[in-house]
CSV table of C-alpha atoms in Angstrom, one decimal:
chain,number,residue,atom,x,y,z
T,252,MET,CA,0.0,0.0,0.0
T,253,ASP,CA,1.3,3.5,-1.0
T,254,LEU,CA,0.6,6.4,1.3
T,255,ASP,CA,-1.3,9.3,-0.2
T,256,LEU,CA,0.8,12.3,0.7
T,257,ARG,CA,-2.2,14.6,0.4
T,258,LYS,CA,-4.1,12.6,3.0
T,259,VAL,CA,-0.9,12.7,5.2
T,260,ARG,CA,-0.8,16.5,4.9
T,261,TYR,CA,-4.4,16.6,6.0
T,262,PHE,CA,-3.7,14.4,8.9
T,263,VAL,CA,-0.8,16.6,10.1
T,264,ALA,CA,-3.0,19.7,9.9
T,265,VAL,CA,-5.6,18.0,12.1
T,266,ALA,CA,-2.9,16.6,14.5
T,267,ASP,CA,-1.5,20.1,14.8
T,268,GLU,CA,-4.8,21.8,15.5
T,269,LEU,CA,-6.6,18.9,17.3
T,270,HIS,CA,-9.7,20.4,15.8
T,271,PHE,CA,-11.2,19.5,12.5
T,272,GLY,CA,-12.8,22.9,11.9
T,273,ARG,CA,-9.6,24.8,12.4
T,274,ALA,CA,-7.7,22.3,10.3
T,275,ALA,CA,-10.2,22.7,7.5
T,276,GLU,CA,-9.9,26.4,7.6
T,277,ARG,CA,-6.1,26.1,7.5
T,278,LEU,CA,-6.2,23.8,4.5
T,279,HIS,CA,-8.9,25.9,2.8
T,280,ILE,CA,-11.3,22.9,2.3
T,281,ALA,CA,-14.7,22.1,3.7
T,282,GLN,CA,-14.8,20.2,7.1
T,283,PRO,CA,-16.9,17.3,5.7
T,284,VAL,CA,-14.3,16.8,3.0
T,285,LEU,CA,-11.5,16.7,5.5
T,286,SER,CA,-13.3,14.3,7.7
T,287,ARG,CA,-13.8,11.9,4.7
T,288,GLN,CA,-10.2,12.1,3.8
T,289,ILE,CA,-9.1,11.3,7.4
T,290,ARG,CA,-11.5,8.3,7.5
T,291,ALA,CA,-10.1,7.1,4.2
T,292,LEU,CA,-6.6,7.3,5.5
T,293,GLU,CA,-7.6,5.3,8.6
T,294,ASP,CA,-9.2,2.7,6.4
T,295,GLU,CA,-6.1,2.5,4.2
T,296,LEU,CA,-3.9,2.0,7.3
T,297,GLY,CA,-6.3,-0.2,9.1
T,298,VAL,CA,-6.0,1.9,12.3
T,299,GLN,CA,-7.8,4.7,14.2
T,300,LEU,CA,-5.8,7.9,14.2
T,301,PHE,CA,-8.1,10.2,16.3
T,302,VAL,CA,-10.5,9.8,19.1
T,303,ARG,CA,-13.3,12.4,18.7
T,304,THR,CA,-15.7,13.5,21.4
T,305,LYS,CA,-18.0,16.4,21.8
T,306,ARG,CA,-15.3,18.2,23.8
T,307,ALA,CA,-12.0,17.3,22.1
T,308,THR,CA,-10.1,15.6,19.4
T,309,GLU,CA,-7.1,13.5,20.5
T,310,LEU,CA,-4.5,11.4,18.8
T,311,THR,CA,-4.4,7.7,19.4
T,312,SER,CA,-1.1,5.9,19.9
T,313,ALA,CA,-1.2,5.0,16.2
T,314,GLY,CA,-1.8,8.6,15.4
T,315,ARG,CA,1.1,9.8,17.5
T,316,GLN,CA,3.4,7.3,15.7
T,317,LEU,CA,2.2,8.5,12.3
T,318,LEU,CA,2.7,12.1,13.3
T,319,ASP,CA,6.3,11.3,14.3
T,320,ASP,CA,7.0,9.9,10.8
T,321,ALA,CA,4.8,12.2,8.8
T,322,ARG,CA,6.7,15.4,9.1
T,323,SER,CA,10.0,13.9,7.9
T,324,LEU,CA,8.1,12.1,5.1
T,325,LEU,CA,6.5,15.3,3.9
T,326,ALA,CA,9.7,17.2,4.2
T,327,SER,CA,11.5,14.6,2.2
T,328,ALA,CA,8.9,14.7,-0.6
T,329,ASP,CA,9.1,18.5,-0.8
T,330,ALA,CA,12.9,18.3,-0.9
T,331,THR,CA,12.7,15.8,-3.7
T,332,ARG,CA,10.4,18.1,-5.8
T,333,ARG,CA,12.8,21.0,-5.3
T,334,ARG,CA,15.9,19.0,-6.3
T,335,VAL,CA,14.2,17.5,-9.4
T,336,ALA,CA,13.1,20.9,-10.5
T,337,GLN,CA,16.6,22.3,-9.8
T,338,ALA,CA,18.2,19.5,-11.8
T,339,ALA,CA,15.9,20.2,-14.7
T,340,ARG,CA,16.9,23.9,-14.7
T,341,GLY,CA,20.6,23.2,-14.2
T,342,PRO,CA,22.9,24.6,-11.4
T,343,LYS,CA,21.8,28.2,-11.7
T,344,THR,CA,21.6,28.8,-7.9
T,345,PHE,CA,23.5,27.5,-4.9
T,346,THR,CA,22.1,28.1,-1.4
T,347,ILE,CA,24.2,28.1,1.7
T,348,GLY,CA,23.0,27.9,5.3
T,349,PHE,CA,25.0,29.3,8.1
T,350,MET,CA,24.7,29.5,11.9
T,351,PRO,CA,24.7,32.8,14.0
T,352,GLY,CA,28.1,34.2,14.6
T,353,LEU,CA,29.7,32.6,11.5
T,354,THR,CA,30.8,34.7,8.5
T,355,VAL,CA,30.8,32.8,5.2
T,356,THR,CA,32.1,35.8,3.1
T,357,ALA,CA,35.5,34.3,2.2
T,358,ALA,CA,34.0,31.0,1.1
T,359,VAL,CA,31.3,32.7,-0.9
T,360,ARG,CA,33.7,34.9,-2.7
T,361,ALA,CA,36.0,32.0,-3.5
T,362,PHE,CA,33.1,30.0,-4.9
T,363,GLY,CA,31.7,32.9,-6.8
T,364,ALA,CA,35.1,33.5,-8.5
T,365,VAL,CA,35.1,30.0,-9.8
T,366,HIS,CA,31.4,29.9,-10.7
T,367,PRO,CA,30.4,33.4,-11.7
T,368,ASP,CA,27.4,32.0,-13.6
T,369,VAL,CA,25.9,30.5,-10.4
T,370,GLY,CA,23.7,32.7,-8.2
T,371,ILE,CA,24.5,32.3,-4.5
T,372,GLU,CA,21.8,32.6,-1.9
T,373,LEU,CA,22.3,32.6,1.9
T,374,ILE,CA,20.0,31.5,4.7
T,375,ARG,CA,20.7,32.0,8.4
T,376,THR,CA,19.9,28.9,10.4
T,377,THR,CA,19.4,28.1,14.1
T,378,TRP,CA,20.3,25.2,16.5
T,379,ASP,CA,16.8,23.9,15.8
T,380,ASP,CA,16.8,23.9,11.9
T,381,GLN,CA,20.5,23.8,10.9
T,382,VAL,CA,20.0,20.2,9.6
T,383,ASP,CA,16.3,20.5,8.7
T,384,VAL,CA,17.2,23.0,6.0
T,385,LEU,CA,19.3,20.3,4.3
T,386,HIS,CA,16.7,17.5,4.5
T,387,ASP,CA,13.8,19.8,3.3
T,388,GLY,CA,15.8,21.2,0.4
T,389,ARG,CA,16.0,24.8,1.5
T,390,VAL,CA,19.8,24.8,1.2
T,391,ASP,CA,22.3,22.9,-0.8
T,392,VAL,CA,25.0,23.0,1.9
T,393,SER,CA,25.0,24.2,5.5
T,394,VAL,CA,27.7,25.5,7.8
T,395,VAL,CA,26.7,23.7,11.1
T,396,ARG,CA,27.8,23.5,14.7
T,397,LEU,CA,28.2,20.0,16.2
T,398,PRO,CA,26.6,18.0,17.7
T,399,ILE,CA,24.1,17.2,15.0
T,400,ASP,CA,22.4,14.1,13.7
T,401,GLN,CA,24.7,13.1,10.9
T,402,SER,CA,22.4,10.4,9.4
T,403,GLY,CA,22.3,10.7,5.6
T,404,LEU,CA,24.8,13.6,5.6
T,405,THR,CA,28.3,14.1,4.4
T,406,VAL,CA,30.1,16.2,7.0
T,407,ARG,CA,33.5,17.9,6.7
T,408,PRO,CA,35.2,19.7,9.6
T,409,LEU,CA,36.2,23.4,9.1
T,410,PHE,CA,37.5,24.5,12.5
T,411,ASP,CA,37.2,24.4,16.3
T,412,GLU,CA,36.5,27.4,18.5
T,413,PRO,CA,36.4,28.0,22.3
T,414,ARG,CA,33.1,28.3,24.1
T,415,VAL,CA,32.5,31.1,26.6
T,416,ALA,CA,29.9,32.0,29.3
T,417,MET,CA,27.6,34.9,28.8
T,418,LEU,CA,26.8,36.5,32.2
T,419,PRO,CA,24.8,39.6,33.3
T,420,VAL,CA,27.3,42.5,33.5
T,421,GLY,CA,26.8,42.8,37.3
T,422,HIS,CA,27.4,39.1,37.9
T,423,ARG,CA,30.0,38.1,40.6
T,424,LEU,CA,32.2,36.5,37.9
T,425,ALA,CA,31.9,39.2,35.3
T,426,GLY,CA,35.3,40.7,34.6
T,427,LYS,CA,37.3,37.7,35.6
T,428,PRO,CA,39.8,36.7,32.9
T,429,VAL,CA,38.9,33.0,33.2
T,430,VAL,CA,36.6,30.9,35.4
T,431,ASP,CA,36.2,27.1,35.8
T,432,ILE,CA,33.0,25.4,34.9
T,433,THR,CA,32.5,24.5,38.6
T,434,ASP,CA,32.3,28.2,39.4
T,435,LEU,CA,29.0,28.2,37.5
T,436,ALA,CA,27.5,25.2,39.3
T,437,GLY,CA,24.9,27.2,41.1
T,438,GLU,CA,23.7,29.1,38.0
T,439,HIS,CA,20.6,28.5,35.9
T,440,LEU,CA,21.5,27.5,32.4
T,441,LEU,CA,19.4,29.2,29.7
T,442,GLN,CA,19.6,26.3,27.2
T,443,ASP,CA,19.1,22.6,27.0
T,444,PRO,CA,21.7,20.9,29.3
T,445,ASP,CA,22.4,18.4,26.5
T,446,ALA,CA,24.0,21.3,24.6
T,447,VAL,CA,26.6,21.7,27.4
T,448,PRO,CA,27.4,18.1,28.5
T,449,GLU,CA,29.9,19.3,31.1
T,450,TRP,CA,27.0,21.0,32.9
T,451,ARG,CA,25.3,17.8,33.9
T,452,ASP,CA,28.1,16.7,36.2
T,453,ILE,CA,28.2,20.0,38.2
T,454,ALA,CA,24.8,21.7,38.0
T,455,VAL,CA,23.2,22.1,41.4
T,456,GLU,CA,19.7,22.4,40.1
T,457,LEU,CA,20.0,19.2,38.2
T,458,ARG,CA,21.3,17.3,41.2
T,459,THR,CA,18.6,18.7,43.5
T,460,ARG,CA,15.8,18.4,40.9
T,461,THR,CA,15.0,22.1,41.2
T,462,ALA,CA,15.7,22.9,37.6
T,463,GLN,CA,13.8,26.0,36.3
T,464,PRO,CA,12.1,25.8,32.9
T,465,VAL,CA,14.1,27.2,30.0
T,466,PRO,CA,12.1,29.9,28.2
T,467,ALA,CA,11.4,29.3,24.5
T,468,MET,CA,14.0,31.2,22.6
T,469,ARG,CA,14.2,31.5,18.8
T,470,SER,CA,17.4,33.5,18.4
T,471,VAL,CA,20.7,34.5,20.1
T,472,GLU,CA,19.2,38.0,20.7
T,473,GLU,CA,16.4,36.6,22.8
T,474,LYS,CA,18.8,34.4,24.7
T,475,LEU,CA,21.0,37.5,25.5
T,476,GLU,CA,17.9,39.4,26.6
T,477,HIS,CA,17.3,36.8,29.3
T,478,VAL,CA,21.0,36.8,30.3
T,479,ALA,CA,21.0,40.6,30.6
T,480,ALA,CA,17.8,40.5,32.8
T,481,GLY,CA,19.6,38.2,35.2
T,482,ARG,CA,17.5,35.1,34.5
T,483,GLY,CA,20.5,32.8,34.0
T,484,VAL,CA,23.7,32.3,32.0
T,485,SER,CA,24.4,30.8,28.6
T,486,ILE,CA,27.3,29.0,27.1
T,487,VAL,CA,28.0,30.0,23.5
T,488,PRO,CA,30.8,29.7,20.9
T,489,LEU,CA,33.3,32.5,21.0
T,490,SER,CA,32.3,33.8,17.5
T,491,VAL,CA,28.7,34.1,18.7
T,492,ALA,CA,29.8,36.0,21.8
T,493,THR,CA,32.0,38.3,19.7
T,494,PHE,CA,29.4,39.0,17.0
T,495,TYR,CA,26.6,39.8,19.5
T,496,GLN,CA,28.5,41.9,22.0
T,497,ARG,CA,26.4,44.2,24.2
T,498,SER,CA,27.3,46.5,27.1
T,499,ASP,CA,24.9,44.7,29.6
T,500,VAL,CA,26.3,41.2,29.0
T,501,ALA,CA,29.8,40.0,30.0
T,502,MET,CA,31.8,37.3,28.2
T,503,VAL,CA,34.0,35.1,30.3
T,504,ARG,CA,36.3,32.3,29.2
T,505,VAL,CA,35.5,29.0,30.8
T,506,GLU,CA,38.1,26.3,31.5
T,507,SER,CA,37.1,22.6,31.2
T,508,LEU,CA,34.8,23.2,28.3
T,509,ALA,CA,35.3,21.3,25.1
T,510,PRO,CA,35.6,23.5,22.0
T,511,ASN,CA,32.7,23.8,19.5
T,512,THR,CA,33.4,22.2,16.1
T,513,VAL,CA,32.1,23.9,13.0
T,514,CYS,CA,31.5,21.7,9.9
T,515,LEU,CA,30.2,21.8,6.4
T,516,ALA,CA,27.3,19.4,5.8
T,517,TRP,CA,25.2,18.3,2.8
T,518,ILE,CA,22.9,15.4,1.8
T,519,ALA,CA,25.1,12.4,1.1
T,520,ALA,CA,22.9,11.3,-1.8
T,521,ARG,CA,23.2,14.5,-3.7
T,522,ARG,CA,25.2,14.2,-6.9
T,523,SER,CA,25.9,17.9,-7.7
T,524,ARG,CA,29.5,18.6,-8.4
T,525,LEU,CA,29.2,22.0,-6.8
T,526,LEU,CA,29.0,20.4,-3.3
T,527,PRO,CA,32.5,19.0,-3.1
T,528,GLU,CA,33.9,22.0,-5.0
T,529,PHE,CA,32.4,24.4,-2.4
T,530,ALA,CA,33.6,22.2,0.4
T,531,ASP,CA,37.2,22.2,-0.9
T,532,LEU,CA,37.2,25.9,-1.3
T,533,ALA,CA,35.6,26.4,2.2
T,534,GLN,CA,38.4,24.3,3.8
T,535,GLN,CA,41.1,26.4,2.1
T,536,VAL,CA,39.9,29.9,3.1
T,537,PRO,CA,40.5,31.5,6.5
T,538,TRP,CA,37.8,31.3,9.1
T,539,THR,CA,37.9,33.8,12.0
T,540,PRO,CA,36.1,32.6,15.1
């Protein structure tokens, strides 16, 4: 049995909204049509995906499993369409993703000098989507910060750089030339502890199970606003700290922190000759953390 991607898209909309009416409005179709399509999908799969009552719509266990798989399935289908269309047009554009704090100018100039006929586009990424933009086809290559899920990717290292602590300017450790990671044991970390593995061994709030929730943050600027307000500290690569300097946030070097590795990544199955060419050039130009 082949999955109908249109029905899968309808399913994701209902799963996101948990409301057939709102999902129908989002999809610009009539609610009865949407209900019939979901029932047809359930019949094809032989499972119930939603439990509907007068008060709520909820996913079943089968529905939750389908939702886990559906997003990557749809992203892969969209990426395939983009790549096929691009292959038909020829390599007229080349899109590069890059993380905050990184400057790709030298690599872009070197590539442009070799391929003046190829248009170069740039997309700034985040910790959350630096790999997603590769899988969904938004970029051809991405300058990423490890760790990432490297499944299905070709990854080439570019350079390592130190990580530093960002503190409120009035913090007791601000102004010190260097601190140890243990000096920060009592602080609240404004990011996922998995991003700073060294934190798990020393963090007081993790050992005492008093960890405060980490606010949702979509950018470095938002993170630094929370730091400046005294809500916690953040560990970032040196290039990020340097690029986003501000007078109410102090940068302090931290001992016992492993460096951050910056790499170039692209989809391993891609056959474009431009990918290894750009990678070779990127490894030859200077990078300034």
